[in-house]
Amino acid sequence: IYEDDHFAVVNKPAGVNVNSHRTSGIGKKSIRAAAPYVLTPPAFGTLGVIRRCSPVHRLDLVTSGILLIAKTKPAIVDLTRQLKYRIVKKTYTAIVNGIPKEFEDRSITSKQAHALGVDVGYFD
């Protein structure tokens, strides 16, 4: 989707791991393993280049979506900071079949969700 000398923004399909798992056969086909073959290396002279590009966050195996991949140490630090302080806004969309049942004993208000660290953008 986007790429420069410091980071890349890629579209991760569902069913593909973000990181490899060295202790098992799972993850050999991962975004991290494929990235060096599909991303352009940083230009000569770029400061803080890391040996192997690194996803800055994760998406679950069954989740598709936008993934940030750092190519330099400054990019890792800055993108991680932006995610931590919610400068980068993340939006999730779910596709469901039918209308899900809502269980009163399991629902929480947006204020309670915000207290748990979920950025809901509004309060009840």
PDB file of N, CA and C in Angstrom, residues 55-113:
ATOM      1  N   PRO A  55       7.623  -6.294  11.828  1.00  0.00           N
ATOM      2  CA  PRO A  55       6.274  -5.777  12.047  1.00  0.00           C
ATOM      3  C   PRO A  55       6.226  -5.020  13.366  1.00  0.00           C
ATOM      4  N   VAL A  56       5.549  -3.878  13.384  1.00  0.00           N
ATOM      5  CA  VAL A  56       5.498  -3.027  14.564  1.00  0.00           C
ATOM      6  C   VAL A  56       4.365  -3.452  15.498  1.00  0.00           C
ATOM      7  N   HIS A  57       3.366  -4.119  14.972  1.00  0.00           N
ATOM      8  CA  HIS A  57       2.252  -4.619  15.774  1.00  0.00           C
ATOM      9  C   HIS A  57       1.850  -5.951  15.167  1.00  0.00           C
ATOM     10  N   ARG A  58       0.807  -6.555  15.672  1.00  0.00           N
ATOM     11  CA  ARG A  58       0.389  -7.846  15.125  1.00  0.00           C
ATOM     12  C   ARG A  58      -1.085  -7.817  14.753  1.00  0.00           C
ATOM     13  N   LEU A  59      -1.443  -8.737  13.927  1.00  0.00           N
ATOM     14  CA  LEU A  59      -2.841  -9.022  13.624  1.00  0.00           C
ATOM     15  C   LEU A  59      -3.012 -10.523  13.787  1.00  0.00           C
ATOM     16  N   ASP A  60      -4.116 -10.950  14.355  1.00  0.00           N
ATOM     17  CA  ASP A  60      -4.355 -12.375  14.549  1.00  0.00           C
ATOM     18  C   ASP A  60      -4.343 -13.125  13.219  1.00  0.00           C
ATOM     19  N   LEU A  61      -4.083 -14.412  13.294  1.00  0.00           N
ATOM     20  CA  LEU A  61      -4.013 -15.266  12.107  1.00  0.00           C
ATOM     21  C   LEU A  61      -5.253 -15.134  11.230  1.00  0.00           C
ATOM     22  N   VAL A  62      -6.429 -15.118  11.834  1.00  0.00           N
ATOM     23  CA  VAL A  62      -7.674 -15.089  11.061  1.00  0.00           C
ATOM     24  C   VAL A  62      -8.102 -13.689  10.649  1.00  0.00           C
ATOM     25  N   THR A  63      -7.309 -12.683  11.022  1.00  0.00           N
ATOM     26  CA  THR A  63      -7.653 -11.296  10.737  1.00  0.00           C
ATOM     27  C   THR A  63      -6.897 -10.775   9.526  1.00  0.00           C
ATOM     28  N   SER A  64      -7.606 -10.102   8.636  1.00  0.00           N
ATOM     29  CA  SER A  64      -6.946  -9.411   7.527  1.00  0.00           C
ATOM     30  C   SER A  64      -6.895  -7.935   7.886  1.00  0.00           C
ATOM     31  N   GLY A  65      -5.936  -7.223   7.306  1.00  0.00           N
ATOM     32  CA  GLY A  65      -5.881  -5.793   7.592  1.00  0.00           C
ATOM     33  C   GLY A  65      -4.548  -5.172   7.282  1.00  0.00           C
ATOM     34  N   ILE A  66      -4.419  -3.917   7.660  1.00  0.00           N
ATOM     35  CA  ILE A  66      -3.233  -3.122   7.399  1.00  0.00           C
ATOM     36  C   ILE A  66      -2.195  -3.404   8.489  1.00  0.00           C
ATOM     37  N   LEU A  67      -0.949  -3.641   8.060  1.00  0.00           N
ATOM     38  CA  LEU A  67       0.143  -3.955   8.974  1.00  0.00           C
ATOM     39  C   LEU A  67       1.305  -3.009   8.714  1.00  0.00           C
ATOM     40  N   LEU A  68       1.873  -2.442   9.784  1.00  0.00           N
ATOM     41  CA  LEU A  68       3.036  -1.563   9.669  1.00  0.00           C
ATOM     42  C   LEU A  68       4.305  -2.382   9.873  1.00  0.00           C
ATOM     43  N   ILE A  69       5.248  -2.246   8.948  1.00  0.00           N
ATOM     44  CA  ILE A  69       6.513  -2.969   9.034  1.00  0.00           C
ATOM     45  C   ILE A  69       7.649  -1.955   9.030  1.00  0.00           C
ATOM     46  N   ALA A  70       8.484  -1.994  10.070  1.00  0.00           N
ATOM     47  CA  ALA A  70       9.608  -1.067  10.180  1.00  0.00           C
ATOM     48  C   ALA A  70      10.837  -1.644   9.489  1.00  0.00           C
ATOM     49  N   LYS A  71      11.599  -0.739   8.839  1.00  0.00           N
ATOM     50  CA  LYS A  71      12.853  -1.120   8.191  1.00  0.00           C
ATOM     51  C   LYS A  71      14.060  -0.532   8.912  1.00  0.00           C
ATOM     52  N   THR A  72      13.822   0.423   9.822  1.00  0.00           N
ATOM     53  CA  THR A  72      14.906   1.089  10.546  1.00  0.00           C
ATOM     54  C   THR A  72      14.573   1.167  12.034  1.00  0.00           C
ATOM     55  N   LYS A  73      15.608   1.321  12.859  1.00  0.00           N
ATOM     56  CA  LYS A  73      15.398   1.470  14.300  1.00  0.00           C
ATOM     57  C   LYS A  73      14.571   2.705  14.626  1.00  0.00           C
ATOM     58  N   PRO A  74      14.863   3.877  14.007  1.00  0.00           N
ATOM     59  CA  PRO A  74      14.013   5.036  14.305  1.00  0.00           C
ATOM     60  C   PRO A  74      12.537   4.796  13.962  1.00  0.00           C
ATOM     61  N   ALA A  75      12.261   4.046  12.913  1.00  0.00           N
ATOM     62  CA  ALA A  75      10.869   3.750  12.545  1.00  0.00           C
ATOM     63  C   ALA A  75      10.210   2.871  13.595  1.00  0.00           C
ATOM     64  N   ILE A  76      10.938   1.874  14.102  1.00  0.00           N
ATOM     65  CA  ILE A  76      10.384   1.014  15.161  1.00  0.00           C
ATOM     66  C   ILE A  76      10.011   1.869  16.373  1.00  0.00           C
ATOM     67  N   VAL A  77      10.935   2.721  16.799  1.00  0.00           N
ATOM     68  CA  VAL A  77      10.710   3.557  17.985  1.00  0.00           C
ATOM     69  C   VAL A  77       9.525   4.500  17.771  1.00  0.00           C
ATOM     70  N   ASP A  78       9.503   5.198  16.646  1.00  0.00           N
ATOM     71  CA  ASP A  78       8.462   6.203  16.426  1.00  0.00           C
ATOM     72  C   ASP A  78       7.093   5.573  16.174  1.00  0.00           C
ATOM     73  N   LEU A  79       7.033   4.516  15.377  1.00  0.00           N
ATOM     74  CA  LEU A  79       5.731   3.884  15.110  1.00  0.00           C
ATOM     75  C   LEU A  79       5.179   3.230  16.374  1.00  0.00           C
ATOM     76  N   THR A  80       6.058   2.614  17.172  1.00  0.00           N
ATOM     77  CA  THR A  80       5.617   2.024  18.441  1.00  0.00           C
ATOM     78  C   THR A  80       5.069   3.101  19.369  1.00  0.00           C
ATOM     79  N   ARG A  81       5.747   4.246  19.425  1.00  0.00           N
ATOM     80  CA  ARG A  81       5.284   5.373  20.245  1.00  0.00           C
ATOM     81  C   ARG A  81       3.919   5.848  19.771  1.00  0.00           C
ATOM     82  N   GLN A  82       3.758   5.967  18.454  1.00  0.00           N
ATOM     83  CA  GLN A  82       2.473   6.441  17.920  1.00  0.00           C
ATOM     84  C   GLN A  82       1.341   5.468  18.228  1.00  0.00           C
ATOM     85  N   LEU A  83       1.615   4.177  18.173  1.00  0.00           N
ATOM     86  CA  LEU A  83       0.596   3.185  18.518  1.00  0.00           C
ATOM     87  C   LEU A  83       0.297   3.218  20.013  1.00  0.00           C
ATOM     88  N   LYS A  84       1.341   3.331  20.841  1.00  0.00           N
ATOM     89  CA  LYS A  84       1.161   3.354  22.295  1.00  0.00           C
ATOM     90  C   LYS A  84       0.308   4.527  22.740  1.00  0.00           C
ATOM     91  N   TYR A  85       0.568   5.699  22.189  1.00  0.00           N
ATOM     92  CA  TYR A  85      -0.163   6.901  22.592  1.00  0.00           C
ATOM     93  C   TYR A  85      -1.373   7.185  21.707  1.00  0.00           C
ATOM     94  N   ARG A  86      -1.729   6.227  20.893  1.00  0.00           N
ATOM     95  CA  ARG A  86      -2.923   6.282  20.048  1.00  0.00           C
ATOM     96  C   ARG A  86      -2.941   7.471  19.102  1.00  0.00           C
ATOM     97  N   ILE A  87      -1.762   7.821  18.606  1.00  0.00           N
ATOM     98  CA  ILE A  87      -1.670   8.842  17.570  1.00  0.00           C
ATOM     99  C   ILE A  87      -2.141   8.231  16.254  1.00  0.00           C
ATOM    100  N   VAL A  88      -1.772   6.964  16.044  1.00  0.00           N
ATOM    101  CA  VAL A  88      -2.275   6.188  14.916  1.00  0.00           C
ATOM    102  C   VAL A  88      -3.607   5.601  15.352  1.00  0.00           C
ATOM    103  N   LYS A  89      -4.654   5.891  14.617  1.00  0.00           N
ATOM    104  CA  LYS A  89      -5.981   5.380  14.955  1.00  0.00           C
ATOM    105  C   LYS A  89      -6.222   4.065  14.221  1.00  0.00           C
ATOM    106  N   LYS A  90      -6.689   3.058  14.967  1.00  0.00           N
ATOM    107  CA  LYS A  90      -7.012   1.765  14.378  1.00  0.00           C
ATOM    108  C   LYS A  90      -8.522   1.597  14.372  1.00  0.00           C
ATOM    109  N   THR A  91      -9.034   1.090  13.283  1.00  0.00           N
ATOM    110  CA  THR A  91     -10.465   0.839  13.155  1.00  0.00           C
ATOM    111  C   THR A  91     -10.665  -0.614  12.761  1.00  0.00           C
ATOM    112  N   TYR A  92     -11.609  -1.279  13.390  1.00  0.00           N
ATOM    113  CA  TYR A  92     -11.900  -2.674  13.096  1.00  0.00           C
ATOM    114  C   TYR A  92     -13.312  -2.798  12.550  1.00  0.00           C
ATOM    115  N   THR A  93     -13.478  -3.643  11.580  1.00  0.00           N
ATOM    116  CA  THR A  93     -14.786  -3.928  11.017  1.00  0.00           C
ATOM    117  C   THR A  93     -14.997  -5.436  11.057  1.00  0.00           C
ATOM    118  N   ALA A  94     -16.163  -5.850  11.512  1.00  0.00           N
ATOM    119  CA  ALA A  94     -16.484  -7.273  11.575  1.00  0.00           C
ATOM    120  C   ALA A  94     -17.596  -7.585  10.593  1.00  0.00           C
ATOM    121  N   ILE A  95     -17.488  -8.726   9.967  1.00  0.00           N
ATOM    122  CA  ILE A  95     -18.542  -9.211   9.081  1.00  0.00           C
ATOM    123  C   ILE A  95     -19.215 -10.377   9.791  1.00  0.00           C
ATOM    124  N   VAL A  96     -20.505 -10.259   9.995  1.00  0.00           N
ATOM    125  CA  VAL A  96     -21.246 -11.301  10.700  1.00  0.00           C
ATOM    126  C   VAL A  96     -22.375 -11.819   9.830  1.00  0.00           C
ATOM    127  N   ASN A  97     -22.804 -13.012  10.136  1.00  0.00           N
ATOM    128  CA  ASN A  97     -23.923 -13.621   9.444  1.00  0.00           C
ATOM    129  C   ASN A  97     -25.105 -13.606  10.405  1.00  0.00           C
ATOM    130  N   GLY A  98     -26.102 -12.762  10.143  1.00  0.00           N
ATOM    131  CA  GLY A  98     -27.238 -12.630  11.037  1.00  0.00           C
ATOM    132  C   GLY A  98     -26.995 -11.543  12.067  1.00  0.00           C
ATOM    133  N   ILE A  99     -27.844 -11.498  13.084  1.00  0.00           N
ATOM    134  CA  ILE A  99     -27.727 -10.507  14.149  1.00  0.00           C
ATOM    135  C   ILE A  99     -27.254 -11.219  15.408  1.00  0.00           C
ATOM    136  N   PRO A 100     -26.064 -10.863  15.907  1.00  0.00           N
ATOM    137  CA  PRO A 100     -25.549 -11.522  17.112  1.00  0.00           C
ATOM    138  C   PRO A 100     -26.430 -11.243  18.323  1.00  0.00           C
ATOM    139  N   LYS A 101     -26.570 -12.217  19.199  1.00  0.00           N
ATOM    140  CA  LYS A 101     -27.319 -12.037  20.441  1.00  0.00           C
ATOM    141  C   LYS A 101     -26.457 -11.236  21.399  1.00  0.00           C
ATOM    142  N   GLU A 102     -27.096 -10.316  22.116  1.00  0.00           N
ATOM    143  CA  GLU A 102     -26.386  -9.522  23.109  1.00  0.00           C
ATOM    144  C   GLU A 102     -26.764 -10.037  24.487  1.00  0.00           C
ATOM    145  N   PHE A 103     -25.756 -10.426  25.242  1.00  0.00           N
ATOM    146  CA  PHE A 103     -25.981 -10.918  26.589  1.00  0.00           C
ATOM    147  C   PHE A 103     -25.758  -9.768  27.564  1.00  0.00           C
ATOM    148  N   GLU A 104     -26.798  -9.417  28.309  1.00  0.00           N
ATOM    149  CA  GLU A 104     -26.730  -8.278  29.229  1.00  0.00           C
ATOM    150  C   GLU A 104     -25.601  -8.416  30.244  1.00  0.00           C
ATOM    151  N   ASP A 105     -25.375  -9.639  30.741  1.00  0.00           N
ATOM    152  CA  ASP A 105     -24.347  -9.816  31.769  1.00  0.00           C
ATOM    153  C   ASP A 105     -22.926  -9.713  31.207  1.00  0.00           C
ATOM    154  N   ARG A 106     -22.776  -9.674  29.886  1.00  0.00           N
ATOM    155  CA  ARG A 106     -21.455  -9.581  29.259  1.00  0.00           C
ATOM    156  C   ARG A 106     -21.208  -8.239  28.576  1.00  0.00           C
ATOM    157  N   SER A 107     -22.197  -7.376  28.540  1.00  0.00           N
ATOM    158  CA  SER A 107     -22.020  -6.099  27.857  1.00  0.00           C
ATOM    159  C   SER A 107     -21.466  -5.063  28.833  1.00  0.00           C
ATOM    160  N   ILE A 108     -20.723  -4.104  28.286  1.00  0.00           N
ATOM    161  CA  ILE A 108     -20.175  -3.022  29.088  1.00  0.00           C
ATOM    162  C   ILE A 108     -20.463  -1.704  28.373  1.00  0.00           C
ATOM    163  N   THR A 109     -20.431  -0.628  29.124  1.00  0.00           N
ATOM    164  CA  THR A 109     -20.658   0.685  28.523  1.00  0.00           C
ATOM    165  C   THR A 109     -19.384   1.154  27.838  1.00  0.00           C
ATOM    166  N   SER A 110     -19.506   2.172  27.007  1.00  0.00           N
ATOM    167  CA  SER A 110     -18.323   2.714  26.338  1.00  0.00           C
ATOM    168  C   SER A 110     -17.367   3.323  27.354  1.00  0.00           C
ATOM    169  N   LYS A 111     -17.893   3.855  28.465  1.00  0.00           N
ATOM    170  CA  LYS A 111     -17.036   4.410  29.515  1.00  0.00           C
ATOM    171  C   LYS A 111     -16.218   3.296  30.169  1.00  0.00           C
ATOM    172  N   GLN A 112     -16.843   2.137  30.422  1.00  0.00           N
ATOM    173  CA  GLN A 112     -16.123   0.996  30.992  1.00  0.00           C
ATOM    174  C   GLN A 112     -15.078   0.477  29.998  1.00  0.00           C
ATOM    175  N   ALA A 113     -15.422   0.455  28.721  1.00  0.00           N
ATOM    176  CA  ALA A 113     -14.475   0.010  27.694  1.00  0.00           C
ATOM    177  C   ALA A 113     -13.279   0.941  27.643  1.00  0.00           C
TER     178      ALA A 113
END
